[in-house]
Amino acid sequence: MTNLVPGTRFVIEEKKLMVNIGVLASGRGTNLQAIIEAIKEGRIEGKIGIVISDNRDAFALKRAKQNNIKIECINFKSFKNREAYDKKIVECLKEKDVDLVVLAGYMRIISPYFIKMYKNRIMNIHPALLPSFPGLHAQRQAVEYGVKISGCTVHFVEEGVDSGPIILQKAVEVKDNDTEESLAERILKEEHQIYPQAIQLFSQGRLVIKGRKVFIKKRLI
């Protein structure tokens, strides 16, 4: 799948494509499960070629096994630095001809090398309305700050933390009695909706980046 033009602006031609997805996960893998279900239901025209984790106990790996998806567990401590570790991950992704890398609760910062190798082809979902509350514990940040609206954001990954061009967002009301946990639970339900939507838009070739903005092309048919 060679539908990207490198640079600050690219246009993806709309085609009938089956995007080959590589998923990186460190924990429960609930967003991975949402993607698996979306593929089964035809809401994503694609497949998951591999699931990679830095945590051998990640439940995401069990979800992948249950769905006959190839898995790899790569121990960060076996490598001298972050770039060496990411080179191994990129090697695994390329072996599976991955088109799009999806971060699903992946708890490691990606190196510039990784980002360069998959420029504008790495997605992440964050449990806040970026650029508000980047980084860890976004739901706690929202509750403590006292905002009335929070939500989730799907974005392309750049070198900054949660700073890449925004693809989709969904707002979630913050209730007066919300805790970090209760807000996180409601936001997670919306994550499971908009992450598959963003992946399908990529698969359909409908995403256009101009500077910091991501535009969604209308379907031709």
Tab-separated table of C-alpha atoms in Angstrom:
chain	number	residue	atom	x	y	z
A	1	MET	CA	0.000	0.000	0.000
A	2	THR	CA	1.861	3.100	-1.225
A	3	ASN	CA	-0.756	5.826	-0.981
A	4	LEU	CA	1.231	8.463	0.933
A	5	VAL	CA	3.351	11.275	-0.445
A	6	PRO	CA	6.064	12.364	2.050
A	7	GLY	CA	6.237	15.987	3.107
A	8	THR	CA	4.232	18.575	5.015
A	9	ARG	CA	1.251	17.942	2.768
A	10	PHE	CA	-0.016	14.721	1.354
A	11	VAL	CA	-3.088	13.539	-0.436
A	12	ILE	CA	-4.289	9.953	-0.380
A	13	GLU	CA	-6.244	8.861	-3.408
A	14	GLU	CA	-9.539	7.212	-2.523
A	15	LYS	CA	-9.403	3.546	-3.443
A	16	LYS	CA	-10.800	0.238	-2.305
A	17	LEU	CA	-7.974	-0.782	-0.004
A	18	MET	CA	-7.404	-3.346	2.708
A	19	VAL	CA	-5.178	-1.571	5.192
A	20	ASN	CA	-2.696	-3.835	6.973
A	21	ILE	CA	-2.518	-2.722	10.596
A	22	GLY	CA	0.222	-3.208	13.154
A	23	VAL	CA	-0.921	-2.654	16.743
A	24	LEU	CA	1.384	-1.719	19.633
A	25	ALA	CA	-0.085	-2.313	23.092
A	26	SER	CA	1.144	-2.521	26.680
A	27	GLY	CA	-1.967	-3.330	28.688
A	28	ARG	CA	-5.569	-4.495	28.538
A	29	GLY	CA	-6.028	-3.890	24.828
A	30	THR	CA	-9.636	-2.680	24.919
A	31	ASN	CA	-9.046	-0.458	21.897
A	32	LEU	CA	-7.424	-3.428	20.161
A	33	GLN	CA	-10.624	-5.392	20.826
A	34	ALA	CA	-12.715	-2.554	19.394
A	35	ILE	CA	-10.597	-2.620	16.220
A	36	ILE	CA	-10.875	-6.414	15.941
A	37	GLU	CA	-14.660	-6.188	16.234
A	38	ALA	CA	-14.852	-3.353	13.694
A	39	ILE	CA	-12.912	-5.454	11.178
A	40	LYS	CA	-15.201	-8.451	11.742
A	41	GLU	CA	-18.277	-6.254	11.267
A	42	GLY	CA	-16.925	-4.643	8.093
A	43	ARG	CA	-16.521	-1.190	9.636
A	44	ILE	CA	-12.795	-1.317	8.864
A	45	GLU	CA	-11.648	-2.505	5.446
A	46	GLY	CA	-8.453	-4.107	6.602
A	47	LYS	CA	-6.722	-6.655	8.790
A	48	ILE	CA	-4.366	-6.732	11.764
A	49	GLY	CA	-1.061	-8.187	10.613
A	50	ILE	CA	0.644	-8.202	14.012
A	51	VAL	CA	0.256	-7.120	17.630
A	52	ILE	CA	3.475	-6.132	19.398
A	53	SER	CA	3.881	-5.557	23.142
A	54	ASP	CA	6.655	-4.560	25.514
A	55	ASN	CA	4.832	-6.416	28.300
A	56	ARG	CA	4.601	-10.214	28.196
A	57	ASP	CA	1.655	-10.087	30.627
A	58	ALA	CA	-0.370	-7.645	28.528
A	59	PHE	CA	-3.927	-8.897	28.093
A	60	ALA	CA	-3.776	-7.411	24.593
A	61	LEU	CA	-1.583	-10.379	23.594
A	62	LYS	CA	-4.242	-12.799	24.806
A	63	ARG	CA	-6.885	-10.948	22.812
A	64	ALA	CA	-4.715	-11.275	19.715
A	65	LYS	CA	-4.134	-14.992	20.273
A	66	GLN	CA	-7.864	-15.564	20.698
A	67	ASN	CA	-8.364	-14.010	17.266
A	68	ASN	CA	-5.490	-15.842	15.534
A	69	ILE	CA	-3.420	-12.692	15.140
A	70	LYS	CA	0.378	-12.905	15.051
A	71	ILE	CA	2.003	-11.568	18.242
A	72	GLU	CA	5.474	-10.462	19.302
A	73	CYS	CA	6.651	-9.563	22.795
A	74	ILE	CA	9.848	-7.514	22.693
A	75	ASN	CA	11.678	-6.813	25.955
A	76	PHE	CA	12.970	-3.241	26.069
A	77	LYS	CA	15.734	-4.234	28.531
A	78	SER	CA	17.324	-6.396	25.847
A	79	PHE	CA	18.327	-3.293	23.847
A	80	LYS	CA	20.892	-0.603	24.544
A	81	ASN	CA	18.579	2.345	23.871
A	82	ARG	CA	15.171	3.401	22.589
A	83	GLU	CA	16.229	3.614	18.948
A	84	ALA	CA	17.709	0.117	18.941
A	85	TYR	CA	14.474	-1.171	20.459
A	86	ASP	CA	12.364	0.657	17.883
A	87	LYS	CA	14.498	-0.688	15.035
A	88	LYS	CA	13.512	-4.184	16.103
A	89	ILE	CA	9.842	-3.182	16.180
A	90	VAL	CA	10.086	-1.585	12.732
A	91	GLU	CA	11.740	-4.757	11.464
A	92	CYS	CA	8.763	-6.802	12.696
A	93	LEU	CA	6.290	-4.367	11.157
A	94	LYS	CA	8.030	-4.420	7.792
A	95	GLU	CA	8.151	-8.224	7.796
A	96	LYS	CA	4.353	-8.126	7.973
A	97	ASP	CA	4.062	-5.343	5.329
A	98	VAL	CA	2.259	-3.080	7.788
A	99	ASP	CA	0.719	0.062	6.277
A	100	LEU	CA	-0.584	1.739	9.427
A	101	VAL	CA	0.765	1.564	12.979
A	102	VAL	CA	-1.873	1.933	15.696
A	103	LEU	CA	-0.927	2.646	19.307
A	104	ALA	CA	-3.464	1.071	21.663
A	105	GLY	CA	-2.418	1.774	25.223
A	106	TYR	CA	1.272	1.631	24.295
A	107	MET	CA	3.235	3.064	27.201
A	108	ARG	CA	6.546	3.903	25.530
A	109	ILE	CA	7.613	7.080	23.789
A	110	ILE	CA	8.406	6.403	20.138
A	111	SER	CA	11.837	7.386	18.833
A	112	PRO	CA	12.409	9.853	15.969
A	113	TYR	CA	13.715	6.898	13.929
A	114	PHE	CA	10.385	5.075	14.239
A	115	ILE	CA	8.422	8.213	13.363
A	116	LYS	CA	10.584	8.823	10.296
A	117	MET	CA	10.111	5.253	9.067
A	118	TYR	CA	6.310	5.506	9.372
A	119	LYS	CA	5.767	9.228	8.915
A	120	ASN	CA	2.068	10.117	8.872
A	121	ARG	CA	1.280	6.411	9.290
A	122	ILE	CA	1.216	6.152	13.101
A	123	MET	CA	-2.030	6.837	14.968
A	124	ASN	CA	-2.648	7.258	18.663
A	125	ILE	CA	-5.739	7.864	20.772
A	126	HIS	CA	-5.594	10.121	23.817
A	127	PRO	CA	-8.278	10.395	26.542
A	128	ALA	CA	-8.680	14.172	26.381
A	129	LEU	CA	-9.538	16.871	23.879
A	130	LEU	CA	-6.056	17.804	22.724
A	131	PRO	CA	-4.219	20.095	22.984
A	132	SER	CA	-5.672	20.130	26.520
A	133	PHE	CA	-4.235	17.681	29.053
A	134	PRO	CA	-1.512	15.847	27.113
A	135	GLY	CA	0.595	13.136	28.727
A	136	LEU	CA	-0.301	10.753	31.524
A	137	HIS	CA	-3.471	10.813	33.679
A	138	ALA	CA	-5.409	13.054	31.296
A	139	GLN	CA	-8.733	12.185	32.959
A	140	ARG	CA	-7.358	13.112	36.386
A	141	GLN	CA	-6.064	16.378	34.948
A	142	ALA	CA	-9.509	17.180	33.548
A	143	VAL	CA	-11.312	16.444	36.834
A	144	GLU	CA	-8.819	18.402	38.937
A	145	TYR	CA	-8.871	21.378	36.570
A	146	GLY	CA	-12.647	21.540	36.732
A	147	VAL	CA	-13.452	21.503	33.022
A	148	LYS	CA	-17.051	20.836	32.004
A	149	ILE	CA	-16.191	19.012	28.775
A	150	SER	CA	-13.436	16.496	28.120
A	151	GLY	CA	-13.289	13.637	25.601
A	152	CYS	CA	-10.862	11.797	23.364
A	153	THR	CA	-8.678	12.527	20.358
A	154	VAL	CA	-7.279	10.395	17.539
A	155	HIS	CA	-4.151	11.968	16.086
A	156	PHE	CA	-1.128	11.212	13.967
A	157	VAL	CA	2.050	10.770	16.000
A	158	GLU	CA	4.917	13.243	15.840
A	159	GLU	CA	7.992	13.640	18.048
A	160	GLY	CA	6.183	15.802	20.605
A	161	VAL	CA	3.997	14.188	23.280
A	162	ASP	CA	0.398	14.043	22.009
A	163	SER	CA	1.176	16.889	19.626
A	164	GLY	CA	0.472	15.450	16.163
A	165	PRO	CA	-2.256	16.534	13.695
A	166	ILE	CA	-5.744	15.755	14.966
A	167	ILE	CA	-7.904	13.345	12.965
A	168	LEU	CA	-11.084	12.948	15.045
A	169	GLN	CA	-12.354	14.096	18.431
A	170	LYS	CA	-15.360	13.238	20.584
A	171	ALA	CA	-16.608	15.347	23.471
A	172	VAL	CA	-17.686	13.847	26.815
A	173	GLU	CA	-19.421	15.792	29.584
A	174	VAL	CA	-17.588	15.994	32.898
A	175	LYS	CA	-20.130	15.559	35.681
A	176	ASP	CA	-19.904	17.319	39.025
A	177	ASN	CA	-19.410	14.037	40.892
A	178	ASP	CA	-16.962	12.506	38.419
A	179	THR	CA	-13.802	10.794	39.578
A	180	GLU	CA	-10.839	10.001	37.385
A	181	GLU	CA	-12.155	6.444	37.061
A	182	SER	CA	-15.771	7.279	36.219
A	183	LEU	CA	-14.750	9.857	33.610
A	184	ALA	CA	-12.199	7.439	32.121
A	185	GLU	CA	-14.884	4.768	31.742
A	186	ARG	CA	-17.210	7.057	29.761
A	187	ILE	CA	-14.388	8.396	27.610
A	188	LEU	CA	-13.237	4.851	26.838
A	189	LYS	CA	-16.622	4.020	25.303
A	190	GLU	CA	-16.155	6.894	22.858
A	191	GLU	CA	-12.571	5.836	22.125
A	192	HIS	CA	-13.925	2.481	20.963
A	193	GLN	CA	-16.095	4.326	18.432
A	194	ILE	CA	-13.798	6.940	16.946
A	195	TYR	CA	-10.575	4.902	16.720
A	196	PRO	CA	-12.061	2.406	14.222
A	197	GLN	CA	-13.613	5.345	12.343
A	198	ALA	CA	-10.223	7.021	11.956
A	199	ILE	CA	-8.605	3.783	10.769
A	200	GLN	CA	-11.363	3.287	8.195
A	201	LEU	CA	-10.862	6.831	6.893
A	202	PHE	CA	-7.182	6.009	6.403
A	203	SER	CA	-8.068	2.752	4.669
A	204	GLN	CA	-10.412	4.602	2.310
A	205	GLY	CA	-7.716	7.149	1.466
A	206	ARG	CA	-9.801	10.037	2.739
A	207	LEU	CA	-7.297	11.816	5.015
A	208	VAL	CA	-5.441	14.898	3.804
A	209	ILE	CA	-2.862	16.732	5.915
A	210	LYS	CA	-2.181	20.427	5.275
A	211	GLY	CA	0.209	21.859	7.840
A	212	ARG	CA	-1.246	20.961	11.237
A	213	LYS	CA	-4.743	20.270	9.951
A	214	VAL	CA	-6.221	16.948	8.856
A	215	PHE	CA	-9.047	17.229	6.323
A	216	ILE	CA	-11.479	14.426	5.575
A	217	LYS	CA	-12.385	14.026	1.909
A	218	LYS	CA	-15.981	13.260	1.017
A	219	ARG	CA	-16.614	9.839	-0.465
A	220	LEU	CA	-16.683	9.812	-4.256
A	221	ILE	CA	-19.465	7.233	-4.350
